[in-house]
Structure formats: structure tokens, C-alpha cells
Tab-separated table of C-alpha atoms in Angstrom:
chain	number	residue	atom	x	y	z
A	22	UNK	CA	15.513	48.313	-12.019
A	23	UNK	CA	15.900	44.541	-11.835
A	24	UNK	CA	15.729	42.711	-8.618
A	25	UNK	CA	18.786	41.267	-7.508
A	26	UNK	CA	17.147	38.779	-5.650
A	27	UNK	CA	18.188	35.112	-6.701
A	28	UNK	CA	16.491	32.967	-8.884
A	29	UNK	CA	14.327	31.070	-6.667
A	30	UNK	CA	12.293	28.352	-9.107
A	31	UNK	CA	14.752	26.729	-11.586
A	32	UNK	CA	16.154	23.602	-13.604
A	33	UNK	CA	17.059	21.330	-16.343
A	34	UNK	CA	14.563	18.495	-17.926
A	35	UNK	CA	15.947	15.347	-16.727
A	36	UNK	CA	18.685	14.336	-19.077
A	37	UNK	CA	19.507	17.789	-20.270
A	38	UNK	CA	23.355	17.786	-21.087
A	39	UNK	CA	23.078	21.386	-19.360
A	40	UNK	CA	22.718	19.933	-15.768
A	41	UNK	CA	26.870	19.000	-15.572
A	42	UNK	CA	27.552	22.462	-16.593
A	43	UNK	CA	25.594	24.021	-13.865
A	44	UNK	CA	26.874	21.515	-11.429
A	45	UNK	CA	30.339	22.215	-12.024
A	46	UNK	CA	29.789	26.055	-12.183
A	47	UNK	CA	27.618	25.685	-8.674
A	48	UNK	CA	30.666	24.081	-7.440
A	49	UNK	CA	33.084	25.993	-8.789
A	50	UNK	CA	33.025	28.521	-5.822
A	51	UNK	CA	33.958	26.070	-3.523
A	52	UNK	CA	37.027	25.027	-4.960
A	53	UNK	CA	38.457	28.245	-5.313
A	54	UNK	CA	37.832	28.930	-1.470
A	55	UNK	CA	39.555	26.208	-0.666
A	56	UNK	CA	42.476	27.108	-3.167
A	57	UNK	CA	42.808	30.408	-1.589
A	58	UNK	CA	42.799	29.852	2.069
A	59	UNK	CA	46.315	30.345	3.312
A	60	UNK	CA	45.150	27.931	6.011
A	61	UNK	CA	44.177	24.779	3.894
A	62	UNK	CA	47.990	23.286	2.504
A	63	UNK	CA	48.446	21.113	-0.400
A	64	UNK	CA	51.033	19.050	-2.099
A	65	UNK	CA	53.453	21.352	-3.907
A	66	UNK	CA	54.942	19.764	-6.980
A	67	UNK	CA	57.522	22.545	-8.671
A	68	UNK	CA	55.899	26.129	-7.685
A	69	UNK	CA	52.337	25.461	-7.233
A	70	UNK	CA	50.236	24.033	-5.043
A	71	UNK	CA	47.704	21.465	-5.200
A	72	UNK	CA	44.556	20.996	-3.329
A	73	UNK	CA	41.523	19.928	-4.827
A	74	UNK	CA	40.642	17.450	-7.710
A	75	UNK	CA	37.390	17.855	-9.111
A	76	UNK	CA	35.491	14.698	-11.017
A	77	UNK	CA	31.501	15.212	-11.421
A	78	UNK	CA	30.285	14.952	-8.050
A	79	UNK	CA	33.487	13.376	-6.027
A	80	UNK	CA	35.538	15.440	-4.330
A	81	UNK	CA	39.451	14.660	-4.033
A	82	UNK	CA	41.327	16.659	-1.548
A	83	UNK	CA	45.433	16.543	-1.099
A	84	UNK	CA	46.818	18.019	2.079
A	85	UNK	CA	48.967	18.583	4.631
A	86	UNK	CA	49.279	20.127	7.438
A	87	UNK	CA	46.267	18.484	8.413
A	88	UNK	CA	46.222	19.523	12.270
A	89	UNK	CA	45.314	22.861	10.626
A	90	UNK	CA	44.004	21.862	6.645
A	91	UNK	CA	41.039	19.953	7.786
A	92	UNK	CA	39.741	21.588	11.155
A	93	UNK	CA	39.428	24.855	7.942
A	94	UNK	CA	38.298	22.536	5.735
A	95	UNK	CA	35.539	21.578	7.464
A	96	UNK	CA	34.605	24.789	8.597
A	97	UNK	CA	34.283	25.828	4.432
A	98	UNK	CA	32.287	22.576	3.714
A	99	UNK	CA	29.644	23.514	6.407
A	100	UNK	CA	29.652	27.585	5.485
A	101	UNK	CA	29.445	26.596	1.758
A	102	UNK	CA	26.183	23.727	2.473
A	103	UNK	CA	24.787	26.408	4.300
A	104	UNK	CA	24.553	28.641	1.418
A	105	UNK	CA	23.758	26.254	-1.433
A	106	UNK	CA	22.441	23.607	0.292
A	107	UNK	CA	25.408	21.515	-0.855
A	108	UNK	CA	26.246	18.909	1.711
A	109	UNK	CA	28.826	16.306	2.128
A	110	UNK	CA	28.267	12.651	3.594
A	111	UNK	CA	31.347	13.000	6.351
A	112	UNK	CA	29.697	9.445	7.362
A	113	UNK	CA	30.786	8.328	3.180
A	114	UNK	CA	34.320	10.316	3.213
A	115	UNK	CA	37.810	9.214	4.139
A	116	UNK	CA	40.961	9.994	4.664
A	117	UNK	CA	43.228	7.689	2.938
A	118	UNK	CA	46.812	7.171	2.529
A	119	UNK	CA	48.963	7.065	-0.078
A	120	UNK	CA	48.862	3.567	-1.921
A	121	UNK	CA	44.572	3.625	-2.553
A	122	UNK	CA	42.815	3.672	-5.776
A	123	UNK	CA	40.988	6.196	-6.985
A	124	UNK	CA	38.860	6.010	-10.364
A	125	UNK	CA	41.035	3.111	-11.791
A	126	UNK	CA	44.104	4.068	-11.067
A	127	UNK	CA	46.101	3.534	-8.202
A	128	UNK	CA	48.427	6.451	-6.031
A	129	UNK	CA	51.410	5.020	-4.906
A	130	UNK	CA	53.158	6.699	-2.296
A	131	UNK	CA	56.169	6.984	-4.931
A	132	UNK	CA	55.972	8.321	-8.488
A	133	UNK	CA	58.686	5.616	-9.631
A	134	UNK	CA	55.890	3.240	-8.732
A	135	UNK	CA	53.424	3.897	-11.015
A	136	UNK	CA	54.369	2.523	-13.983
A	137	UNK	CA	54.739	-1.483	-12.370
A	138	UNK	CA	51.528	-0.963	-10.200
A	139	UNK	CA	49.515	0.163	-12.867
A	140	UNK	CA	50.759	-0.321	-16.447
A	141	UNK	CA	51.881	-3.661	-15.785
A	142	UNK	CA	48.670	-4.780	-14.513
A	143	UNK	CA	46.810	-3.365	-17.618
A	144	UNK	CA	48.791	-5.240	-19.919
A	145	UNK	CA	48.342	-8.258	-18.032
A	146	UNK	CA	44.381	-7.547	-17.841
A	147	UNK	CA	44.183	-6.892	-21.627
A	148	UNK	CA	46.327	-9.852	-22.740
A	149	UNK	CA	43.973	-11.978	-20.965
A	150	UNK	CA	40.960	-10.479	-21.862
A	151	UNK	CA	42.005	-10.697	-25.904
A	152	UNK	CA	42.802	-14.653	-25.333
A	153	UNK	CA	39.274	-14.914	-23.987
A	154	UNK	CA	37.587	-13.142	-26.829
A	155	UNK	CA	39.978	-14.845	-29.362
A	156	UNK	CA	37.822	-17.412	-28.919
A	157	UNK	CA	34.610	-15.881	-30.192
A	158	UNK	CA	33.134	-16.017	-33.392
A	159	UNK	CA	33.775	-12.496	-34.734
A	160	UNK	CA	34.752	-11.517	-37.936
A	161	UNK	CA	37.306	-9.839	-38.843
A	162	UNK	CA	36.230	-6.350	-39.122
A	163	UNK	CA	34.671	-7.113	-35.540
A	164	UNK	CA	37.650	-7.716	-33.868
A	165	UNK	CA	39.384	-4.838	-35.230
A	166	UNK	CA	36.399	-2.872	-33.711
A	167	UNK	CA	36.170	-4.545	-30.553
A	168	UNK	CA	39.969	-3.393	-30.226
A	169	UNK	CA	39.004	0.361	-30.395
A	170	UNK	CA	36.155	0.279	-28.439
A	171	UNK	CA	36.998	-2.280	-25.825
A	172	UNK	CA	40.705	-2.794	-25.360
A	173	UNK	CA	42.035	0.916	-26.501
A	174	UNK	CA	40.516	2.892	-23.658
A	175	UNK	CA	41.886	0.519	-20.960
A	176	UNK	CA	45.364	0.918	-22.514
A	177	UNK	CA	44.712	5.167	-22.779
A	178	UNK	CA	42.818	5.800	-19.690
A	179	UNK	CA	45.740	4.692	-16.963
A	180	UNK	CA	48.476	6.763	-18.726
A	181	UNK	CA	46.287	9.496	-19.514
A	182	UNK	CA	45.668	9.689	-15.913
A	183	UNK	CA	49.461	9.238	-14.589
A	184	UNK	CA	50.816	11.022	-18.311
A	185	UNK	CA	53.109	8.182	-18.760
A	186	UNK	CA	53.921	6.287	-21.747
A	187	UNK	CA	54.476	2.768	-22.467
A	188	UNK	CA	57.795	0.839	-22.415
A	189	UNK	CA	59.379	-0.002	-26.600
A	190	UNK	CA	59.210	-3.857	-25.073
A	191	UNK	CA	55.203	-3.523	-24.204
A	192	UNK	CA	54.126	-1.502	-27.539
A	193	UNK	CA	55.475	-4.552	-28.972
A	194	UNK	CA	53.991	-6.922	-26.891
A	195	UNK	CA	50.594	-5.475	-27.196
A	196	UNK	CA	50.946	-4.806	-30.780
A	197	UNK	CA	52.136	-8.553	-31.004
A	198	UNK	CA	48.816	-9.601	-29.007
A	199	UNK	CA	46.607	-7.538	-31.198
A	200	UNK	CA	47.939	-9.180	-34.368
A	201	UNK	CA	46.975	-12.168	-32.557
A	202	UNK	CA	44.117	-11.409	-31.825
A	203	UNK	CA	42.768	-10.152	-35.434
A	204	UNK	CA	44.216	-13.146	-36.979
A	205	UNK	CA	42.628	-15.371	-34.399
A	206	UNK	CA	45.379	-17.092	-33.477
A	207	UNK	CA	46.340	-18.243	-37.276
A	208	UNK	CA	49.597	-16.536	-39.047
A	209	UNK	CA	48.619	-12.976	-39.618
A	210	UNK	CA	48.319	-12.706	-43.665
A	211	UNK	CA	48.401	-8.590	-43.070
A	212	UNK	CA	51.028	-6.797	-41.759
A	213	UNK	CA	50.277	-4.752	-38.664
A	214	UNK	CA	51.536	-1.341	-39.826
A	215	UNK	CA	49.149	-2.306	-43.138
A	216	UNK	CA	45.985	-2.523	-40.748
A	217	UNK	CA	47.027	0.413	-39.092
A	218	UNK	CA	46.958	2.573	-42.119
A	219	UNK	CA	43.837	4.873	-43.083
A	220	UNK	CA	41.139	3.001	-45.211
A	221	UNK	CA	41.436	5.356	-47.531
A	222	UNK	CA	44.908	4.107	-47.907
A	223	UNK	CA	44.477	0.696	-48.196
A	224	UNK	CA	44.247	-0.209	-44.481
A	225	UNK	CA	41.648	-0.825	-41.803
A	226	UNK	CA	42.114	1.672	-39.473
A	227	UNK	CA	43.328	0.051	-36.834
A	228	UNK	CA	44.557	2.107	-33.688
A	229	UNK	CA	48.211	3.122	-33.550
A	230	UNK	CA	48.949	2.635	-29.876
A	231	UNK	CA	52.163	4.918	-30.027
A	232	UNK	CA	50.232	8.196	-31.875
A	233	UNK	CA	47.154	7.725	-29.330
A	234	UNK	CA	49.634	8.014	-27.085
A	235	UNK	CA	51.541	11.334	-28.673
A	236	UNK	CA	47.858	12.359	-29.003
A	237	UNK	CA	46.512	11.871	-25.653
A	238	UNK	CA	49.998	13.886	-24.094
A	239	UNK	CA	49.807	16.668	-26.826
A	240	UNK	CA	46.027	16.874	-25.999
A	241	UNK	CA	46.999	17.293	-22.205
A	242	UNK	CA	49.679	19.755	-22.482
A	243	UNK	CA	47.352	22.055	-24.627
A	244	UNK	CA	45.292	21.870	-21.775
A	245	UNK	CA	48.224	23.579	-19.377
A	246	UNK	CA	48.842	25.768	-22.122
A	247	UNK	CA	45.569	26.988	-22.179
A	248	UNK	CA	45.731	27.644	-18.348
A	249	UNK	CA	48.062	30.523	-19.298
A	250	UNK	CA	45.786	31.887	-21.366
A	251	UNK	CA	43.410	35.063	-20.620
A	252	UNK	CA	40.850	33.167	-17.877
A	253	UNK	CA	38.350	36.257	-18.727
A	254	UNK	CA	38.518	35.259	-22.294
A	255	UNK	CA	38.440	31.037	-21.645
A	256	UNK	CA	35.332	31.690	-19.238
A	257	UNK	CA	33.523	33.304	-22.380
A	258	UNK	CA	34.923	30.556	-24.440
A	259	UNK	CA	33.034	27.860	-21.942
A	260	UNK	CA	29.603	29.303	-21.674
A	261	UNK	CA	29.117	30.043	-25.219
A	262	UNK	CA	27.981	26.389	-26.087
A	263	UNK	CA	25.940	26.605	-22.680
A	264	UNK	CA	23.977	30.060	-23.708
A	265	UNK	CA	23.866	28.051	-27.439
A	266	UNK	CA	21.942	25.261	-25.205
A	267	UNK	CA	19.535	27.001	-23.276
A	268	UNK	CA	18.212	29.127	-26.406
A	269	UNK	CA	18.260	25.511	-28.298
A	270	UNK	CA	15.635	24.739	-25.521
A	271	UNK	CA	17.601	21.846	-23.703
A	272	UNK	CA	16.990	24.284	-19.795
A	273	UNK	CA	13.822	24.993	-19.069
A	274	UNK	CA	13.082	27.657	-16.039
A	275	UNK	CA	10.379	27.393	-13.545
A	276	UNK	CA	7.680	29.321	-13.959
């Protein structure tokens, strides 16, 4: 009979795209004590109840109650370090009201304030950053990339975030920048809705800003679909590619 003792020499060569997987799985336990104690209280937003957001290696916590939530909360931290040697910086954390930013994107204290506090801002930031690289000499085909790979995610990434969309008025003054942009600054000779058409269709593939939108939403919603789903079965699901990895050689064990 095997020993059920622990693993005691393991780990990943450096780079190994294994080593986030076994982070969050390592982790993984600790968030669902905290989700279960009756003691720690979250925000509630329609019937359930939020506590923890998870993001690589920082730890985002919303509670109340906190005469109660964090005395417990600290009491997990310090059972769960002793265990796996986990341990948090208290010295490095906060506690921070509402109206901070966090990755990017800032939490007002009211939802109706999202949209001017962080949309509005973006399309400022990428309207100025497109006159600045107007100015460049890029070719054509350039500038259409340099819209998907620099100014696209900074448009996605805040309303991904808040799943909000954009206002008709700024699709169409974005779209009006971009076509001012590709044309570098001269009368556009093609049509925007031509550019954004497949090359295979006589276009240039140039981002749709209202389907990445419709894409990015759809994308999250599958996501909360999914959460319905079996978790037995969607656990199986997520460590198939990771047993795929380790017999593809990418985690090495200590001898």
C-alpha cells in the first residue's frame, strides 16, 4: 500500500506554463474557506454573496461586517500559512475604500459611476495616444495593426472588467478617430465598414469595436453558464490539459 505521506521534493522548470496551474490549485483551498465561513460576510449582489477575487498572486477581499469578517479572516490567513507555508505581507495589504483602483480599473462607490470614471477616461487616453502616433511614419497596414494590438485592448479590457458597453455617440467617435488615424489625417479613400470586412472579402481586417464587444459579453456569460454546470465534470475538464503537460515533460519532480 502507498504511503499517504505528502510529496515532499517537487516543482516546475522555471518558465513551465504548469507553475500558474499549481498556484491557483494550491490556493484554491483557501478561497473556499473563506467562502464558507458563516463568519467572514461579503457584498451580496441579487442572491449570492461575494467575498474573494482571485488574480495570480493578489488577493481581493470584499466585506462587511468587518468587526467580525477580518478578526476570522485573519485567523484563516495564519492557519492556512501554517500549513502551506503561504504567507501574506499584512505590512503590503490594505484596507481601502470604495473609490480606489484596482488592476486598471477604478471601483466607485456607485455602479452609475463607472461608465464617466472609467470609459470616459479611456476614450480620452486613446484619442490622444492615436494623434501622437498619427504622426509616425507607418504604413498603412501598420497602423491598422498597431490598432489591434495597441489601442483594442485598452478599449476591451475596462468594459470587460465592469461588463459595460460603449455609448452609440463614442463607437462613433472612436470609429471616427480610427479612420483618422489609418488615413493619417488625409480624407479616408476606404470606407470604414470596407476595412472592417474579412480579407478574404475584400477588406483588411480591421477590428469591429461593436462585435468585440458582443464577443467579449457572450464570452463572459458562457462563463456563468458554465458555473451551473456539473463542477465534478468542469474540474476533469481543467486538469486534462495539465496531466497532457506533465506527460509532455513541461513538470519535472524532484528526485
Amino acid at each position: 500500500m502507498q504511503s499517504l505521506r505528502p510529496v515532499e521534493r517537487s516543482g516546475t522548470a522555471q518558465g513551465s506554463p504548469l507553475s500558474p496551474l499549481l498556484f491557483s490549485l494550491v490556493l484554491e483551498p483557501f478561497a473556499i474557506a473563506i467562502r464558507q465561513s458563516s463568519t467572514i460576510q461579503g457584498t451580496v449582489i441579487g442572491t449570492t454573496m461575494h467575498k474573494i477575487l482571485l488574480y495570480t498572486d493578489d488577493i481581493l477581499l470584499t466585506l462587511t461586517d468587518t468587526s467580525n469578517s477580518i478578526p476570522e479572516l485573519i485567523s484563516c490567513v495564519k492557519e492556512f500559512g501554517q500549513i502551506s507555508g503561504y504567507k501574506v505581507h499584512f505590512t503590503k495589504s490594505e484596507i481601502m475604500p470604495l473609490g480606489f483602483t484596482y488592476l486598471g480599473v477604478k471601483i466607485t462607490p456607485k455602479i452609475s459611476q463607472h461608465y464617466a470614471e472609467n470609459v470616459n477616461p479611456m476614450i480620452k487616453h486613446i484619442k490622444a495616444r492615436m494623434v501622437g502616433l498619427k504622426r509616425l511614419p507607418i504604413s498603412f497596414l501598420g497602423r491598422i495593426n498597431l490598432i489591434k494590438m495597441i489601442i483594442l485592448p485598452k478599449i476591451i479590457y475596462p468594459l470587460s472588467m465592469l461588463f459595460i458597453s460603449l455609448k452609440r455617440n463614442n463607437i462613433k467617435n472612436i470609429n471616427k478617430a480610427l479612420s483618422d488615424f489609418i488615413s493619417a489625417g488625409r480624407k479616408p479613400k476606404i470606407k470604414l465598414d470596407v476595412l472592417q470586412l474579412p480579407k478574404e472579402q475584400g477588406g483588411w481586417g480591421l477590428p469591429n469595436i461593436t462585435n468585440y464587444i458582443t464577443a467579449m459579453q457572450a464570452r463572459i456569460i458562457s462563463i456563468w453558464i458554465m458555473k451551473s454546470f456539473d463542477q465534478h465534470a468542469l474540474l476533469i475538464k481543467i486538469l486534462r490539459p495539465v496531466k497532457k503537460l506533465h506527460e509532455s515533460g513541461f513538470c519535472t519532480i524532484g528526485s
